[in-house]
Amino acid sequence: MCASSRPLAALLLLLTGCGATASMPTPGSPSLDRPARLVLDNGMRVIIQEHRASDVVALHLWVGVGGRDERPAELGFSHLVEHMLFKGTETRGPGFVDREVEAVGGRTNAGTSLDYTFYYILLPARRALRAIEVMGDVAFNSAFDPKELERERRVVFEEVRLGEDNPRSSLFRQLYSHVFPGHPYGRPVLGDEAALKAATREMLRGYYRRHYAPENMVLVVIGAVNPTEVSAVVERTFARVPAAGYRRQPLPPPPSLPGVRRHVVSRNEKQAHLALGWSAPPLDHPDVFAVDLLASILGGSRSSRLNQALRERDRLVSSVRASYGALQGGGLVSVSAQLEPGDLGKVEAAVLAEVRRIQTEGVTEVERRRAVTAAESEHAFAIETAEGLAYAYGLAETVWRLDEELRYLERLRSVTREQIHEAARRYLPVDRYAVLAFTPPGGAR
Amino acid sequence: MRRPVPGALGLIVAAGLTLIPSAAPASGHLLPVLRHRLPNGLTLLVRENPAAPVVAVSLQVRMGGRWERPEDAGISNLLQHVLVKGTARRSARAIAEAAEEIGGSVSASGDTDYSELRGTALARHWKALLDLMADVALRPSLPAEEIEKERRVILSQVRNRGDLPFPLTFDTLLASLYGPHPYGRPALGRRQTVERLDRARLLDHYRRHYRAGRIVLAVSGQVSGPAVVKEVERLFADLPAASEAKASAPPAPAAASARRVLERPAAQAQILMGYLAPSLAGGDYPAVKVLTTLLGGGMAGRLFVELRDRQGLAYSLGALYPSRTETSFLVIHMGTAPENLIRAEEGLRREVARIREERVMPEEVERAKAYLLGNLAMDRRTNARQAWYLAFFELAGVGHEFLDRYAAAVEAVTAEDIRRVAGRYLADPTVAVLKPIPK
């Protein structure tokens, strides 16, 4: 699921706790029905689309809270709250949602990132209305049962350990801290062990109450449903909650890297891992489309330059990939590779050589077209399913704009070779980037 | 992005997929299917699905473990893997690049009752996708070096399977459940057979099975039915029509009702109990599906509630009942700590006795049906899966519209039906146990 070169998709690299979301879309085909977007009196946004390609409904709740909103004593709270939300409400017992959804063959899960937290329920469409009621209860009346809290705290520590065991996810988390030093985007979404241990029920509940305000939420309902019926249920659930006057804290601008920052971590894996990171434009920037295609051409596919040069031709790496993660207040272009520990220096030099080549020569028309096709294909297969569409809409409405999302492909197709060339020169300076290497014990040179 | 597509490899996987997870108020919203028979006998099914600008194709051939002789076991799967590695016009690399150019992919594998060649693309490249798949299906070059590469891959899968406790015990169980019947053999084949398969035999196998009358081609996506018919008629016209004389029927399954114990170094003990069960076309198929769900369907299934939640006996457990053209099987299984082995087996036997002898509450039957049908709806969300379902049922002889009948039949299953089919099919278990020993 990390294997995406598209900015919206790459956001998921920082996700925690999300077991599913096989598809990460960016829809926008003109042949599709457009979604209906409603704004309730309390400020909550609701997106509904009838989607009759199958008999399921995808129900997503997106909340504008994530790692970036946490104060030092709250590090990891967004994620822990996410875990607590399916652990019972004031009127429904722990595990209620899981059981109810599982019993009809459905699925439910959640994820937390730097900019957002989201929850989803995917189930047969005839259960949709009931599921919306349940989601409304979870959103505003979660119980934070002390016993459940103790259990979930342990689950989260376990998740931290698992994440650290996985070199790829660990590599990306750490790379963010080096590209965004001292910035909220440099913090780990999974949090800080001390803060999590010190978290009391009251602190967490206070955090939940503060951020889970209707004006900070988006509900997305996509599937074989009747939009009128859906609106009626929303009216008597989510719409009943009064506005809370919530305003999200603005983000400071991301720091710029003064030079090449090198970090080496010794770990117990046989192969070495290398990541290079550059600070890149945020979501709401006109260059996101060019940077997206640039990352794809550089290292987004089998036929990409890095793969052809480093893997196929020089046999220097067992895998190599470039991707672009665009966040609300910043972005990151990364190149990551798996390699033999002895080749770390050679591989870094080879990556830079390919970057320089693209900066001098630009890209070919074949490359541009192929990158557009890859993006189009990824998008098209993602919106095949109700949950894929719901994910795309929820994400866009939360951190971007639904409208941008719907026009994404069109914008991508209009990017010229010159714009990609210019993006390479502007955003991939060969003297200002962060390097992170994981090496086996004794493997660092 | 890549959807998990039915892989033939690994019976567990194979069982999982052919396990029709089960129906929603089935295709209530789905569009009708166009069915067309080419003059040479190939059956084409097209579902126009305007939801997204993509297309998926499933070409299924009546070829697989069920028609293999013991000395050829695994040949269909190896052939399928080599098929996508070269044609008269394209190298392996050219095939992969052609797929990339149209925003899709092409792959193939062999299973027990069928072999599949599958492809996806952006909808506007549907012609290029069909052209690529026709090239692979009609003009494979079976390059010698690709045969060797794929053989090595499959041999390592066979080796892995022998090292994994569950698959190993499962294969052992099927062998004693089916005796001489080909369902008793793993679709991957065995080391000795896979090592000996050569190009001449693969070519012969290809020529005997890639006949129009043995093939169903299903297309689902943002396409026009009549346009697809025209293109398929042109592309597949050269496929030889004549079907080989029918092979003699395989020997009847002969369940040994035995208990086999394997001793291997392992952390967990495995217990599998198997029964012969109705084929896809059998009248009891829907009721046995509900029975299987009632026992092993998710966290509310009896095995989970009783043996895991209440007694804490199991790490993993479940029930399998794959959809098969001939006599199928129902397997209940459990992985547990070595010291719990005896209690765990008693527990499984007790659950079987209980469902055979005691009345089942109607609410429990309703829950199982909702789970079964909900899972089917979940499994039919993509065009690739929809194309697979269409081709699979058509090829199996029950018709592509089978799922609609099936969903209605599941809805009609009663508590009394459950007791009846439990009594009839869960009589005499064949058991395979993996007992851990120190390394």
Tab-separated table of N, CA, C and O in Angstrom, chain B residues 315-404:
chain	number	residue	atom	x	y	z
B	315	TYR	N	-5.525	-21.009	18.481
B	315	TYR	CA	-4.928	-19.787	17.951
B	315	TYR	C	-5.683	-19.397	16.686
B	315	TYR	O	-5.939	-18.248	16.415
B	316	SER	N	-5.948	-20.415	15.874
B	316	SER	CA	-6.596	-20.138	14.606
B	316	SER	C	-7.604	-21.252	14.363
B	316	SER	O	-7.375	-22.382	14.779
B	317	LEU	N	-8.714	-20.926	13.747
B	317	LEU	CA	-9.641	-21.981	13.392
B	317	LEU	C	-10.584	-21.520	12.310
B	317	LEU	O	-10.633	-20.345	11.965
B	318	GLY	N	-11.299	-22.459	11.741
B	318	GLY	CA	-12.211	-22.090	10.678
B	318	GLY	C	-12.824	-23.307	10.025
B	318	GLY	O	-12.572	-24.447	10.438
B	319	ALA	N	-13.661	-23.044	9.015
B	319	ALA	CA	-14.285	-24.111	8.244
B	319	ALA	C	-14.219	-23.725	6.775
B	319	ALA	O	-14.395	-22.564	6.437
B	320	LEU	N	-13.915	-24.688	5.928
B	320	LEU	CA	-13.786	-24.436	4.490
B	320	LEU	C	-14.739	-25.330	3.716
B	320	LEU	O	-14.871	-26.507	4.025
B	321	TYR	N	-15.362	-24.754	2.708
B	321	TYR	CA	-16.176	-25.573	1.816
B	321	TYR	C	-16.100	-24.960	0.428
B	321	TYR	O	-16.896	-24.109	0.060
B	322	PRO	N	-15.086	-25.359	-0.347
B	322	PRO	CA	-14.893	-24.738	-1.656
B	322	PRO	C	-15.960	-25.181	-2.663
B	322	PRO	O	-16.559	-26.238	-2.502
B	323	SER	N	-16.160	-24.346	-3.663
B	323	SER	CA	-17.126	-24.661	-4.712
B	323	SER	C	-16.432	-25.496	-5.770
B	323	SER	O	-15.531	-25.016	-6.438
B	324	ARG	N	-16.860	-26.738	-5.918
B	324	ARG	CA	-16.202	-27.640	-6.851
B	324	ARG	C	-17.203	-28.260	-7.808
B	324	ARG	O	-18.357	-28.476	-7.446
B	325	THR	N	-16.712	-28.544	-9.010
B	325	THR	CA	-17.569	-29.138	-10.031
B	325	THR	C	-17.958	-30.564	-9.675
B	325	THR	O	-19.048	-31.023	-9.967
B	326	GLU	N	-17.010	-31.302	-9.069
B	326	GLU	CA	-17.353	-32.648	-8.611
B	326	GLU	C	-17.466	-32.631	-7.087
B	326	GLU	O	-17.374	-31.581	-6.471
B	327	THR	N	-17.646	-33.812	-6.505
B	327	THR	CA	-17.806	-33.911	-5.055
B	327	THR	C	-16.770	-33.073	-4.302
B	327	THR	O	-15.577	-33.276	-4.445
B	328	SER	N	-17.251	-32.126	-3.523
B	328	SER	CA	-16.358	-31.219	-2.812
B	328	SER	C	-16.053	-31.738	-1.405
B	328	SER	O	-16.315	-32.915	-1.107
B	329	PHE	N	-15.510	-30.869	-0.569
B	329	PHE	CA	-15.204	-31.283	0.801
B	329	PHE	C	-15.489	-30.151	1.762
B	329	PHE	O	-15.464	-28.983	1.415
B	330	LEU	N	-15.795	-30.550	2.987
B	330	LEU	CA	-15.948	-29.573	4.059
B	330	LEU	C	-14.869	-29.908	5.087
B	330	LEU	O	-14.757	-31.050	5.514
B	331	VAL	N	-14.064	-28.912	5.412
B	331	VAL	CA	-12.982	-29.141	6.375
B	331	VAL	C	-13.145	-28.172	7.539
B	331	VAL	O	-13.343	-26.973	7.333
B	332	ILE	N	-13.099	-28.683	8.752
B	332	ILE	CA	-12.978	-27.786	9.894
B	332	ILE	C	-11.573	-27.961	10.459
B	332	ILE	O	-11.014	-29.050	10.438
B	333	HIS	N	-10.991	-26.861	10.890
B	333	HIS	CA	-9.588	-26.944	11.271
B	333	HIS	C	-9.278	-26.048	12.453
B	333	HIS	O	-9.993	-25.082	12.724
B	334	MET	N	-8.191	-26.384	13.113
B	334	MET	CA	-7.792	-25.630	14.288
B	334	MET	C	-6.285	-25.748	14.481
B	334	MET	O	-5.697	-26.805	14.287
B	335	GLY	N	-5.675	-24.623	14.860
B	335	GLY	CA	-4.271	-24.627	15.254
B	335	GLY	C	-4.224	-24.335	16.742
B	335	GLY	O	-4.899	-23.420	17.213
B	336	THR	N	-3.465	-25.110	17.492
B	336	THR	CA	-3.483	-24.949	18.955
B	336	THR	C	-2.120	-25.281	19.559
B	336	THR	O	-1.233	-25.782	18.868
B	337	ALA	N	-1.966	-24.991	20.838
B	337	ALA	CA	-0.714	-25.338	21.522
B	337	ALA	C	-0.604	-26.858	21.608
B	337	ALA	O	-1.608	-27.540	21.785
B	338	PRO	N	0.634	-27.389	21.467
B	338	PRO	CA	0.803	-28.847	21.438
B	338	PRO	C	0.121	-29.560	22.614
B	338	PRO	O	-0.492	-30.615	22.433
B	339	GLU	N	0.157	-28.957	23.798
B	339	GLU	CA	-0.405	-29.658	24.968
B	339	GLU	C	-1.935	-29.694	24.927
B	339	GLU	O	-2.554	-30.448	25.671
B	340	ASN	N	-2.544	-28.883	24.052
B	340	ASN	CA	-4.010	-28.869	23.972
B	340	ASN	C	-4.567	-29.811	22.911
B	340	ASN	O	-5.771	-29.851	22.685
B	341	LEU	N	-3.678	-30.518	22.226
B	341	LEU	CA	-4.085	-31.271	21.052
B	341	LEU	C	-5.292	-32.173	21.295
B	341	LEU	O	-6.277	-32.140	20.545
B	342	ILE	N	-5.261	-32.944	22.358
B	342	ILE	CA	-6.344	-33.914	22.589
B	342	ILE	C	-7.654	-33.201	22.905
B	342	ILE	O	-8.693	-33.509	22.316
B	343	ARG	N	-7.574	-32.193	23.766
B	343	ARG	CA	-8.797	-31.447	24.110
B	343	ARG	C	-9.362	-30.731	22.896
B	343	ARG	O	-10.570	-30.619	22.719
B	344	ALA	N	-8.465	-30.237	22.052
B	344	ALA	CA	-8.914	-29.514	20.869
B	344	ALA	C	-9.659	-30.452	19.920
B	344	ALA	O	-10.718	-30.105	19.389
B	345	GLU	N	-9.118	-31.633	19.721
B	345	GLU	CA	-9.786	-32.576	18.813
B	345	GLU	C	-11.140	-32.998	19.387
B	345	GLU	O	-12.138	-33.072	18.677
B	346	GLU	N	-11.168	-33.219	20.693
B	346	GLU	CA	-12.457	-33.535	21.339
B	346	GLU	C	-13.448	-32.398	21.145
B	346	GLU	O	-14.627	-32.625	20.875
B	347	GLY	N	-12.929	-31.177	21.277
B	347	GLY	CA	-13.789	-30.000	21.111
B	347	GLY	C	-14.401	-29.954	19.724
B	347	GLY	O	-15.597	-29.709	19.558
B	348	LEU	N	-13.580	-30.184	18.695
B	348	LEU	CA	-14.090	-30.168	17.320
B	348	LEU	C	-15.151	-31.252	17.135
B	348	LEU	O	-16.216	-31.024	16.564
B	349	ARG	N	-14.856	-32.445	17.650
B	349	ARG	CA	-15.812	-33.552	17.495
B	349	ARG	C	-17.122	-33.251	18.229
B	349	ARG	O	-18.202	-33.585	17.766
B	350	ARG	N	-17.001	-32.580	19.370
B	350	ARG	CA	-18.194	-32.250	20.136
B	350	ARG	C	-19.071	-31.256	19.367
B	350	ARG	O	-20.280	-31.363	19.334
B	351	GLU	N	-18.408	-30.271	18.725
B	351	GLU	CA	-19.177	-29.288	17.950
B	351	GLU	C	-19.893	-29.951	16.781
B	351	GLU	O	-21.018	-29.590	16.446
B	352	VAL	N	-19.241	-30.909	16.159
B	352	VAL	CA	-19.884	-31.618	15.052
B	352	VAL	C	-21.070	-32.435	15.580
B	352	VAL	O	-22.164	-32.404	15.014
B	353	ALA	N	-20.870	-33.103	16.700
B	353	ALA	CA	-21.962	-33.908	17.272
B	353	ALA	C	-23.134	-32.994	17.633
B	353	ALA	O	-24.299	-33.321	17.373
B	354	ARG	N	-22.834	-31.847	18.196
B	354	ARG	CA	-23.882	-30.932	18.636
B	354	ARG	C	-24.729	-30.463	17.448
B	354	ARG	O	-25.955	-30.442	17.519
B	355	ILE	N	-24.064	-30.126	16.356
B	355	ILE	CA	-24.845	-29.603	15.231
B	355	ILE	C	-25.632	-30.715	14.540
B	355	ILE	O	-26.664	-30.485	13.918
B	356	ARG	N	-25.152	-31.944	14.667
B	356	ARG	CA	-25.887	-33.079	14.084
B	356	ARG	C	-27.096	-33.460	14.938
B	356	ARG	O	-28.104	-33.916	14.433
B	357	GLU	N	-26.964	-33.294	16.236
B	357	GLU	CA	-27.978	-33.846	17.127
B	357	GLU	C	-28.932	-32.824	17.715
B	357	GLU	O	-30.081	-33.149	17.998
B	358	GLU	N	-28.435	-31.587	17.925
B	358	GLU	CA	-29.307	-30.621	18.604
B	358	GLU	C	-29.949	-29.670	17.615
B	358	GLU	O	-29.390	-29.382	16.572
B	359	ARG	N	-31.097	-29.153	18.004
B	359	ARG	CA	-31.784	-28.161	17.180
B	359	ARG	C	-30.964	-26.882	17.085
B	359	ARG	O	-30.369	-26.454	18.059
B	360	VAL	N	-30.963	-26.270	15.903
B	360	VAL	CA	-30.279	-24.998	15.729
B	360	VAL	C	-31.326	-23.898	15.823
B	360	VAL	O	-32.411	-24.021	15.276
B	361	MET	N	-30.999	-22.827	16.529
B	361	MET	CA	-31.953	-21.723	16.662
B	361	MET	C	-32.065	-20.970	15.332
B	361	MET	O	-31.054	-20.703	14.689
B	362	PRO	N	-33.279	-20.610	14.961
B	362	PRO	CA	-33.446	-19.870	13.689
B	362	PRO	C	-32.612	-18.595	13.621
B	362	PRO	O	-32.108	-18.240	12.565
B	363	GLU	N	-32.428	-17.897	14.773
B	363	GLU	CA	-31.640	-16.649	14.739
B	363	GLU	C	-30.203	-16.931	14.312
B	363	GLU	O	-29.557	-16.125	13.645
B	364	GLU	N	-29.705	-18.085	14.751
B	364	GLU	CA	-28.331	-18.421	14.412
B	364	GLU	C	-28.209	-18.674	12.905
B	364	GLU	O	-27.218	-18.321	12.271
B	365	VAL	N	-29.237	-19.288	12.353
B	365	VAL	CA	-29.244	-19.537	10.907
B	365	VAL	C	-29.313	-18.203	10.161
B	365	VAL	O	-28.602	-17.991	9.174
B	366	GLU	N	-30.133	-17.301	10.664
B	366	GLU	CA	-30.254	-15.992	10.016
B	366	GLU	C	-28.920	-15.244	10.047
B	366	GLU	O	-28.518	-14.613	9.077
B	367	ARG	N	-28.244	-15.306	11.178
B	367	ARG	CA	-26.949	-14.642	11.299
B	367	ARG	C	-25.964	-15.204	10.272
B	367	ARG	O	-25.264	-14.472	9.580
B	368	ALA	N	-25.936	-16.535	10.172
B	368	ALA	CA	-25.007	-17.170	9.236
B	368	ALA	C	-25.318	-16.753	7.804
B	368	ALA	O	-24.414	-16.476	7.014
B	369	LYS	N	-26.598	-16.671	7.475
B	369	LYS	CA	-26.966	-16.273	6.111
B	369	LYS	C	-26.518	-14.834	5.819
B	369	LYS	O	-26.003	-14.545	4.745
B	370	ALA	N	-26.742	-13.950	6.793
B	370	ALA	CA	-26.356	-12.549	6.587
B	370	ALA	C	-24.843	-12.445	6.387
B	370	ALA	O	-24.363	-11.697	5.528
B	371	TYR	N	-24.107	-13.220	7.155
B	371	TYR	CA	-22.648	-13.203	7.048
B	371	TYR	C	-22.205	-13.725	5.677
B	371	TYR	O	-21.366	-13.142	5.001
B	372	LEU	N	-22.810	-14.834	5.282
B	372	LEU	CA	-22.476	-15.478	4.014
B	372	LEU	C	-22.767	-14.538	2.838
B	372	LEU	O	-21.929	-14.318	1.968
B	373	LEU	N	-23.964	-13.979	2.821
B	373	LEU	CA	-24.361	-13.111	1.711
B	373	LEU	C	-23.604	-11.780	1.747
B	373	LEU	O	-23.243	-11.242	0.706
B	374	GLY	N	-23.322	-11.276	2.943
B	374	GLY	CA	-22.547	-10.040	3.077
B	374	GLY	C	-21.135	-10.223	2.533
B	374	GLY	O	-20.618	-9.377	1.811
B	375	ASN	N	-20.540	-11.363	2.845
B	375	ASN	CA	-19.201	-11.628	2.340
B	375	ASN	C	-19.164	-11.733	0.826
B	375	ASN	O	-18.202	-11.327	0.194
B	376	LEU	N	-20.204	-12.297	0.259
B	376	LEU	CA	-20.258	-12.400	-1.200
B	376	LEU	C	-20.318	-10.997	-1.816
B	376	LEU	O	-19.618	-10.694	-2.774
B	377	ALA	N	-21.144	-10.139	-1.232
B	377	ALA	CA	-21.244	-8.764	-1.743
B	377	ALA	C	-19.876	-8.087	-1.664
B	377	ALA	O	-19.455	-7.392	-2.584
B	378	MET	N	-19.174	-8.302	-0.551
B	378	MET	CA	-17.851	-7.704	-0.382
B	378	MET	C	-16.890	-8.197	-1.465
B	378	MET	O	-16.026	-7.460	-1.927
B	379	ASP	N	-17.030	-9.453	-1.831
B	379	ASP	CA	-16.087	-10.031	-2.775
B	379	ASP	C	-16.363	-9.640	-4.227
B	379	ASP	O	-15.555	-9.892	-5.095
B	380	ARG	N	-17.505	-9.031	-4.478
B	380	ARG	CA	-17.844	-8.733	-5.872
B	380	ARG	C	-17.743	-7.250	-6.173
B	380	ARG	O	-18.492	-6.729	-6.967
B	381	ARG	N	-16.824	-6.556	-5.544
B	381	ARG	CA	-16.775	-5.112	-5.716
B	381	ARG	C	-15.993	-4.675	-6.937
B	381	ARG	O	-16.154	-3.570	-7.404
B	382	THR	N	-15.099	-5.511	-7.427
B	382	THR	CA	-14.276	-5.066	-8.551
B	382	THR	C	-14.678	-5.782	-9.843
B	382	THR	O	-15.255	-6.877	-9.808
B	383	ASN	N	-14.347	-5.179	-10.955
B	383	ASN	CA	-14.621	-5.808	-12.235
B	383	ASN	C	-13.866	-7.125	-12.387
B	383	ASN	O	-14.378	-8.071	-12.967
B	384	ALA	N	-12.655	-7.169	-11.846
B	384	ALA	CA	-11.862	-8.398	-11.962
B	384	ALA	C	-12.598	-9.561	-11.284
B	384	ALA	O	-12.679	-10.664	-11.816
B	385	ARG	N	-13.149	-9.304	-10.111
B	385	ARG	CA	-13.876	-10.367	-9.410
B	385	ARG	C	-15.170	-10.704	-10.132
B	385	ARG	O	-15.578	-11.858	-10.202
B	386	GLN	N	-15.822	-9.686	-10.663
B	386	GLN	CA	-17.077	-9.961	-11.356
B	386	GLN	C	-16.832	-10.800	-12.606
B	386	GLN	O	-17.584	-11.719	-12.902
B	387	ALA	N	-15.768	-10.470	-13.329
B	387	ALA	CA	-15.442	-11.264	-14.515
B	387	ALA	C	-15.101	-12.691	-14.095
B	387	ALA	O	-15.522	-13.663	-14.728
B	388	TRP	N	-14.375	-12.818	-13.022
B	388	TRP	CA	-14.016	-14.157	-12.534
B	388	TRP	C	-15.269	-14.974	-12.213
B	388	TRP	O	-15.399	-16.122	-12.620
B	389	TYR	N	-16.189	-14.390	-11.469
B	389	TYR	CA	-17.417	-15.105	-11.091
B	389	TYR	C	-18.198	-15.535	-12.328
B	389	TYR	O	-18.680	-16.665	-12.405
B	390	LEU	N	-18.343	-14.622	-13.293
B	390	LEU	CA	-19.107	-14.955	-14.496
B	390	LEU	C	-18.506	-16.174	-15.184
B	390	LEU	O	-19.203	-17.144	-15.493
B	391	ALA	N	-17.196	-16.113	-15.429
B	391	ALA	CA	-16.543	-17.192	-16.167
B	391	ALA	C	-16.550	-18.490	-15.364
B	391	ALA	O	-16.796	-19.571	-15.904
B	392	PHE	N	-16.321	-18.381	-14.078
B	392	PHE	CA	-16.216	-19.575	-13.246
B	392	PHE	C	-17.508	-20.407	-13.277
B	392	PHE	O	-17.480	-21.620	-13.491
B	393	PHE	N	-18.644	-19.750	-13.078
B	393	PHE	CA	-19.904	-20.498	-13.028
B	393	PHE	C	-20.312	-21.012	-14.403
B	393	PHE	O	-20.851	-22.095	-14.526
B	394	GLU	N	-20.032	-20.211	-15.429
B	394	GLU	CA	-20.350	-20.656	-16.784
B	394	GLU	C	-19.532	-21.908	-17.120
B	394	GLU	O	-20.063	-22.894	-17.617
B	395	LEU	N	-18.254	-21.842	-16.812
B	395	LEU	CA	-17.366	-22.963	-17.116
B	395	LEU	C	-17.737	-24.207	-16.303
B	395	LEU	O	-17.625	-25.326	-16.769
B	396	ALA	N	-18.206	-23.989	-15.077
B	396	ALA	CA	-18.547	-25.111	-14.208
B	396	ALA	C	-19.866	-25.771	-14.626
B	396	ALA	O	-20.247	-26.792	-14.068
B	397	GLY	N	-20.550	-25.157	-15.585
B	397	GLY	CA	-21.759	-25.781	-16.109
B	397	GLY	C	-23.049	-25.377	-15.411
B	397	GLY	O	-24.120	-25.899	-15.735
B	398	VAL	N	-22.958	-24.455	-14.446
B	398	VAL	CA	-24.193	-24.056	-13.759
B	398	VAL	C	-24.735	-22.722	-14.287
B	398	VAL	O	-25.783	-22.253	-13.842
B	399	GLY	N	-24.022	-22.108	-15.213
B	399	GLY	CA	-24.505	-20.866	-15.830
B	399	GLY	C	-24.020	-19.634	-15.087
B	399	GLY	O	-23.906	-19.636	-13.866
B	400	HIS	N	-23.760	-18.568	-15.857
B	400	HIS	CA	-23.176	-17.362	-15.246
B	400	HIS	C	-24.137	-16.702	-14.265
B	400	HIS	O	-23.729	-15.963	-13.384
B	401	GLU	N	-25.441	-16.967	-14.403
B	401	GLU	CA	-26.432	-16.319	-13.532
B	401	GLU	C	-26.654	-17.122	-12.247
B	401	GLU	O	-27.548	-16.809	-11.465
B	402	PHE	N	-25.789	-18.103	-12.047
B	402	PHE	CA	-25.913	-18.974	-10.875
B	402	PHE	C	-26.071	-18.222	-9.549
B	402	PHE	O	-26.870	-18.622	-8.693
B	403	LEU	N	-25.326	-17.137	-9.368
B	403	LEU	CA	-25.338	-16.454	-8.078
B	403	LEU	C	-26.717	-15.928	-7.680
B	403	LEU	O	-27.031	-15.857	-6.496
B	404	ASP	N	-27.509	-15.535	-8.673
B	404	ASP	CA	-28.857	-15.048	-8.346
B	404	ASP	C	-29.685	-16.172	-7.730
B	404	ASP	O	-30.352	-15.990	-6.721
